[in-house]
XYZ file of C-alpha atoms in Angstrom:
401
model
C -0.088 0.178 0.107
C 1.237 3.723 -0.509
C 3.063 5.117 2.660
C 2.266 8.875 3.154
C 5.891 9.838 3.111
C 6.778 8.036 -0.196
C 4.227 9.886 -2.733
C 6.526 8.298 -5.230
C 6.518 4.760 -4.071
C 8.291 2.702 -6.958
C 7.335 -1.468 -6.794
C 10.932 -2.360 -6.958
C 14.132 -0.761 -6.411
C 14.688 -1.546 -10.149
C 11.673 -0.033 -11.532
C 9.820 -1.755 -14.071
C 6.310 -1.576 -14.794
C 3.461 -2.743 -17.050
C 4.884 -2.712 -20.676
C 2.200 -4.490 -22.455
C -1.405 -4.314 -22.603
C -4.146 -7.189 -22.487
C -5.662 -6.745 -26.500
C -9.146 -5.857 -26.135
C -11.032 -9.401 -26.266
C -14.432 -10.478 -24.842
C -12.997 -12.452 -22.118
C -15.643 -11.920 -19.651
C -16.465 -7.935 -19.902
C -20.166 -7.793 -20.294
C -22.455 -5.219 -21.999
C -24.804 -5.347 -19.196
C -22.602 -4.068 -16.116
C -25.378 -5.400 -13.419
C -24.801 -8.865 -14.920
C -21.902 -11.072 -13.280
C -18.565 -11.066 -15.030
C -17.322 -14.384 -16.349
C -15.570 -16.601 -13.524
C -11.922 -16.988 -14.012
C -11.404 -20.364 -16.252
C -15.172 -19.940 -17.868
C -13.821 -19.011 -21.266
C -13.155 -21.980 -22.870
C -9.986 -23.173 -24.614
C -8.146 -20.218 -26.667
C -6.363 -22.385 -28.898
C -7.558 -20.459 -31.974
C -6.086 -16.839 -30.646
C -1.954 -17.630 -30.518
C -0.007 -14.584 -29.400
C 0.175 -11.921 -32.199
C 3.688 -11.147 -33.585
C 5.882 -8.637 -31.646
C 6.252 -4.923 -33.592
C 9.656 -4.114 -35.342
C 12.161 -3.236 -32.945
C 13.270 0.521 -33.417
C 16.723 1.912 -33.321
C 18.913 0.839 -29.940
C 16.589 -1.842 -29.026
C 17.009 -5.816 -29.028
C 14.962 -8.592 -27.963
C 15.923 -10.831 -25.259
C 14.393 -14.537 -25.634
C 13.492 -16.446 -22.391
C 11.421 -19.218 -21.277
C 10.584 -21.496 -18.261
C 12.902 -23.186 -16.708
C 11.259 -26.755 -17.325
C 7.689 -28.011 -19.015
C 5.046 -27.770 -16.254
C 1.797 -30.383 -16.311
C -0.952 -27.948 -14.589
C -3.633 -29.952 -12.288
C -6.896 -28.703 -10.779
C -6.520 -27.562 -6.707
C -7.125 -30.039 -4.300
C -10.582 -28.603 -3.368
C -12.127 -28.858 -6.793
C -12.395 -26.555 -9.294
C -10.541 -26.177 -13.155
C -7.939 -23.381 -12.295
C -4.423 -22.802 -11.569
C -2.670 -20.289 -10.725
C 0.925 -21.137 -11.306
C 4.019 -19.066 -10.353
C 7.507 -19.869 -11.953
C 11.193 -18.300 -11.717
C 12.721 -16.864 -14.977
C 16.119 -15.461 -14.923
C 16.901 -13.119 -17.604
C 20.700 -13.285 -17.192
C 21.396 -9.418 -17.064
C 24.391 -8.150 -16.708
C 23.814 -4.648 -17.342
C 21.393 -2.174 -16.658
C 18.669 -1.943 -19.482
C 15.301 -0.149 -20.012
C 12.661 -2.790 -20.807
C 10.737 -0.853 -23.832
C 8.380 -4.094 -24.428
C 7.214 -7.588 -23.438
C 5.403 -10.466 -25.395
C 4.039 -13.616 -23.360
C 3.647 -16.804 -25.740
C 2.150 -19.866 -24.038
C 3.258 -22.965 -25.378
C -0.106 -24.820 -24.496
C -2.893 -22.313 -25.775
C -5.680 -24.580 -25.041
C -4.921 -24.333 -21.496
C -3.454 -20.797 -20.750
C -6.155 -18.488 -19.663
C -4.237 -15.537 -18.977
C -0.905 -14.995 -17.623
C 1.089 -11.934 -15.444
C 4.633 -11.250 -15.478
C 6.242 -9.719 -12.244
C 9.674 -8.181 -12.247
C 11.724 -8.698 -8.701
C 14.282 -6.361 -8.234
C 17.773 -7.528 -6.711
C 16.596 -7.521 -3.538
C 13.789 -9.605 -3.765
C 15.431 -12.314 -5.464
C 16.994 -14.746 -2.864
C 13.460 -15.007 -1.490
C 12.038 -15.820 -4.694
C 14.759 -18.724 -5.163
C 14.166 -19.931 -1.626
C 9.974 -20.313 -2.177
C 10.587 -22.208 -5.484
C 13.247 -24.554 -4.178
C 11.170 -25.430 -1.141
C 7.756 -25.917 -3.443
C 7.797 -29.506 -5.082
C 7.891 -29.313 -8.885
C 8.698 -26.460 -11.253
C 7.078 -23.312 -9.438
C 4.864 -22.718 -7.017
C 1.239 -21.919 -6.291
C -0.084 -17.917 -6.168
C -2.975 -16.023 -6.910
C -3.087 -12.316 -7.191
C 0.811 -11.726 -6.387
C 3.660 -13.449 -6.067
C 2.879 -15.235 -3.166
C 6.454 -14.500 -1.587
C 7.221 -12.286 1.306
C 9.429 -9.249 -0.022
C 8.916 -9.772 -3.473
C 5.214 -8.774 -3.645
C 3.853 -5.369 -5.626
C 2.189 -3.582 -2.792
C 4.816 -4.187 -0.529
C 7.032 -2.475 -3.176
C 9.478 -5.110 -3.851
C 8.344 -6.174 -7.093
C 6.550 -4.831 -10.005
C 3.923 -5.703 -12.414
C 5.656 -5.873 -15.604
C 3.066 -7.313 -18.134
C -0.419 -8.627 -18.453
C -1.214 -11.371 -21.697
C -4.691 -12.775 -22.958
C -4.608 -14.534 -26.019
C -4.050 -12.277 -28.570
C -2.525 -9.927 -27.003
C 0.152 -7.323 -28.659
C 2.805 -5.171 -27.144
C 1.574 -1.653 -26.433
C 4.552 0.704 -26.683
C 5.007 4.323 -25.588
C 6.529 6.670 -28.572
C 8.510 9.093 -26.032
C 11.852 7.914 -25.380
C 11.367 6.459 -22.098
C 11.701 3.005 -20.844
C 11.534 0.804 -17.559
C 14.507 0.731 -15.919
C 15.629 -3.109 -15.412
C 18.726 -3.905 -12.990
C 20.890 -6.767 -13.206
C 20.229 -9.400 -11.243
C 16.502 -8.927 -11.165
C 14.166 -11.865 -11.246
C 10.933 -12.483 -13.649
C 8.146 -14.531 -11.963
C 5.509 -15.368 -14.283
C 2.101 -16.437 -13.171
C 0.299 -18.378 -15.338
C -3.441 -18.870 -14.942
C -4.016 -22.252 -16.585
C -7.815 -23.754 -16.951
C -9.028 -26.968 -17.090
C -12.278 -26.342 -18.191
C -12.044 -28.093 -21.600
C -10.428 -31.386 -19.938
C -13.123 -31.372 -17.547
C -10.634 -30.770 -14.531
C -8.043 -33.352 -15.205
C -4.368 -32.505 -16.558
C -4.235 -31.481 -19.801
C -0.858 -31.762 -21.276
C 2.641 -29.703 -20.241
C 3.137 -26.225 -20.875
C 6.354 -24.149 -21.451
C 5.652 -20.275 -21.401
C 8.404 -18.143 -23.343
C 8.501 -14.639 -23.367
C 10.149 -11.710 -25.596
C 11.703 -8.510 -23.722
C 12.527 -5.666 -25.745
C 15.450 -3.836 -23.847
C 17.635 -0.875 -25.301
C 20.438 0.739 -22.938
C 18.585 4.130 -23.577
C 20.670 7.509 -23.965
C 21.078 10.207 -21.102
C 17.949 11.613 -22.146
C 16.094 8.332 -21.583
C 13.309 9.290 -19.402
C 12.678 6.296 -16.933
C 9.134 5.469 -16.307
C 8.391 4.779 -12.423
C 5.160 3.730 -10.622
C 2.600 5.545 -8.751
C 0.237 2.865 -6.550
C -2.778 4.704 -5.217
C -4.829 2.191 -3.015
C -8.307 2.508 -1.312
C -9.540 0.206 1.531
C -12.079 -2.239 0.897
C -14.963 -2.680 3.528
C -17.253 -4.994 2.062
C -19.486 -6.342 4.144
C -21.694 -9.629 3.893
C -24.879 -9.161 1.957
C -28.195 -9.590 3.460
C -28.772 -13.002 2.743
C -25.570 -13.717 4.503
C -24.517 -14.691 7.823
C -21.190 -16.560 9.572
C -18.731 -15.695 11.787
C -16.409 -14.421 9.235
C -19.287 -11.809 8.386
C -17.500 -9.659 11.657
C -14.947 -7.205 10.692
C -12.713 -8.105 13.622
C -13.038 -12.027 12.848
C -12.389 -11.353 9.134
C -9.324 -9.158 9.306
C -7.940 -11.632 12.005
C -8.563 -14.482 9.469
C -6.613 -12.104 7.184
C -3.967 -12.146 9.854
C -3.876 -15.946 10.514
C -3.265 -16.755 6.680
C -0.670 -14.480 5.485
C 1.127 -12.481 8.785
C 0.441 -9.130 10.488
C 1.823 -7.308 7.613
C -0.959 -7.878 5.557
C -3.436 -8.093 8.377
C -2.860 -4.729 9.479
C -3.503 -2.950 6.167
C -7.097 -2.805 6.311
C -6.962 0.063 9.422
C -3.691 1.426 8.190
C -5.327 2.520 5.169
C -7.863 3.982 6.808
C -5.380 6.389 8.621
C -3.409 6.991 5.398
C -6.542 8.028 3.740
C -8.022 10.512 6.550
C -10.268 8.233 7.342
C -11.213 7.674 11.340
C -13.694 5.247 10.853
C -14.470 2.260 8.830
C -17.096 2.675 6.104
C -19.040 -0.207 5.189
C -20.326 -0.470 1.758
C -19.653 -1.546 -2.225
C -17.517 1.825 -3.043
C -14.354 3.036 -1.076
C -12.265 5.959 -2.090
C -9.201 7.677 -1.178
C -7.331 11.035 -2.043
C -3.427 10.738 -2.636
C -1.935 14.041 -2.314
C 1.183 14.280 -5.204
C 3.902 15.855 -3.564
C 6.848 15.527 -6.354
C 7.033 16.592 -9.942
C 6.159 14.314 -12.029
C 4.552 13.192 -15.766
C 1.352 11.195 -16.041
C 1.754 8.196 -18.974
C -0.805 5.468 -18.125
C -2.084 3.208 -15.310
C -4.392 -0.009 -14.792
C -6.740 -0.980 -11.768
C -5.925 -3.682 -10.119
C -8.877 -5.623 -7.946
C -9.761 -9.604 -7.481
C -12.649 -11.329 -8.119
C -15.598 -9.055 -6.626
C -14.405 -6.202 -8.386
C -17.184 -4.069 -10.563
C -15.470 -0.661 -11.356
C -12.550 1.540 -10.427
C -11.417 5.265 -11.561
C -8.812 7.404 -10.825
C -9.627 11.460 -10.788
C -6.905 14.124 -11.064
C -8.324 16.675 -8.581
C -11.934 15.704 -8.341
C -14.197 18.660 -7.808
C -12.405 21.475 -8.976
C -12.506 23.715 -12.476
C -9.670 21.338 -13.388
C -10.830 18.211 -12.899
C -9.876 14.990 -14.887
C -10.463 11.707 -15.103
C -7.213 9.786 -15.710
C -8.599 5.977 -15.211
C -11.608 4.652 -15.842
C -12.608 1.288 -15.885
C -16.422 1.149 -15.759
C -16.789 -2.698 -16.230
C -13.668 -4.159 -14.252
C -11.956 -8.282 -15.569
C -9.787 -9.815 -13.454
C -8.512 -11.738 -16.751
C -8.287 -8.531 -18.487
C -6.581 -5.856 -16.388
C -5.125 -4.168 -19.156
C -2.611 -0.618 -19.501
C -4.702 2.476 -20.364
C -2.349 4.912 -22.233
C -3.563 8.639 -21.992
C -4.531 10.308 -24.896
C -1.388 12.573 -24.147
C 0.934 12.788 -21.084
C -0.333 14.653 -18.290
C 1.450 16.726 -15.703
C 1.341 16.850 -12.330
C 2.694 17.922 -9.094
C 3.049 19.437 -5.301
C -0.861 20.692 -4.885
C -2.183 17.851 -6.955
C -4.823 15.209 -5.579
C -5.382 11.669 -7.022
C -8.299 10.127 -5.797
C -8.855 6.470 -6.421
C -12.193 4.801 -5.946
C -13.549 1.026 -6.229
C -16.857 -0.774 -6.109
C -16.846 -4.329 -5.201
C -19.999 -6.947 -5.475
C -20.215 -9.177 -2.418
C -23.723 -10.311 -4.604
C -20.685 -12.219 -6.998
C -19.866 -14.460 -4.420
C -22.261 -16.821 -4.817
C -22.010 -16.726 -8.927
C -18.416 -17.335 -9.070
C -17.497 -20.535 -8.879
C -14.181 -20.226 -6.550
C -16.104 -18.153 -4.436
C -19.354 -19.823 -3.813
C -18.262 -22.815 -2.103
C -16.308 -20.634 0.712
C -18.036 -19.368 4.012
C -19.049 -15.833 3.682
C -16.730 -12.757 4.930
C -16.582 -8.917 5.409
C -14.143 -8.567 2.577
C -10.995 -6.784 3.388
C -7.651 -6.000 1.784
C -5.596 -9.549 1.301
C -3.869 -11.580 -0.880
C -6.093 -14.331 -1.282
C -8.923 -15.432 -4.131
C -11.602 -14.460 -1.017
C -10.045 -11.186 -0.324
C -9.618 -8.031 -2.068
C -7.886 -5.401 -3.706
C -8.278 -1.533 -4.887
C -5.178 0.092 -6.636
C -5.208 2.483 -9.731
C -1.560 1.498 -10.467
C -0.235 4.687 -12.653
C 2.859 4.749 -14.961
C 4.771 8.243 -14.389
C 7.986 9.621 -14.712
C 9.998 12.023 -12.217
C 10.457 15.431 -13.431
C 13.289 18.310 -11.809
C 10.881 20.789 -11.779
């Protein structure tokens, strides 16, 4: 979450951020926002939609081709279902600093690959990632909504969300002389969402996904992209038809703390203080104002929530004559968390406010296979499938004045 003393907090010491966007594909988005979004894994096989070819290299750029260390055969979770989220560690082998200007994910088994997220972990988090990989049987480890590795998560500021992929996705390249700085010793964590619906929940063959990084050495004039995360609390009560011990906020926070530790468990109350709220305001929609304390240029952003997310918006200077919506996702789709480029860069600085607003829907719990068998809960910020987040993750570049 965003710390009040760090308005331009990067997700990693080696700052990389979302360099590739989802193509706009109908993978669960609904024309009617009152309808339930399609559940992860409910969209069927995508074998007829391979990854689109990358755009040609530009002056000074080069491709670096990477691949999962070994093939992995996805399997359904022990509790049933047809979806597996699996993280794999990939070493890009960088020996000098480079700027990341594009990423392309290329699954081998497109019949099972539903969507993917690429996280870049800076050198300081590499040991924790390697330890997690080593202690887990088989290649990689189970994960959802993040890397699942303490010290190498996005929201704790130790990793960055570097790419998202869905079938048919293409590179999204910025036209400015700018990129995402990548330091030697960084690792890539590839989170694959495998869907076994086409195989009736049984293992359906292996996959060894590859990816292609577009790198450049940059010039003295190359601007470095940073990440400005804008979080808001999640205080989503149970519906009127639901009841149970976890429908109590304190009990739910205690459960999050038990599952993920006190750092994650304390987030719900810490966010209230950071957002200037003296007490939680239970409801579907939550908001938080973030003061801009350093001059920067705003280029793009994307919204991140979990399975109960409905909509997310980021506004610049709301309620003033200069108000501007810089990110608007009116129909959030967990499987299509795409980067949205601004029509043109926006200069922001001290005195400006960025407001993030998220809407969640507890009623979706009964309609999503991944959640329907779980006990109802008062939903707060957490890393799990049944928990939620609200984050407007903005791509910016610092300015000297």
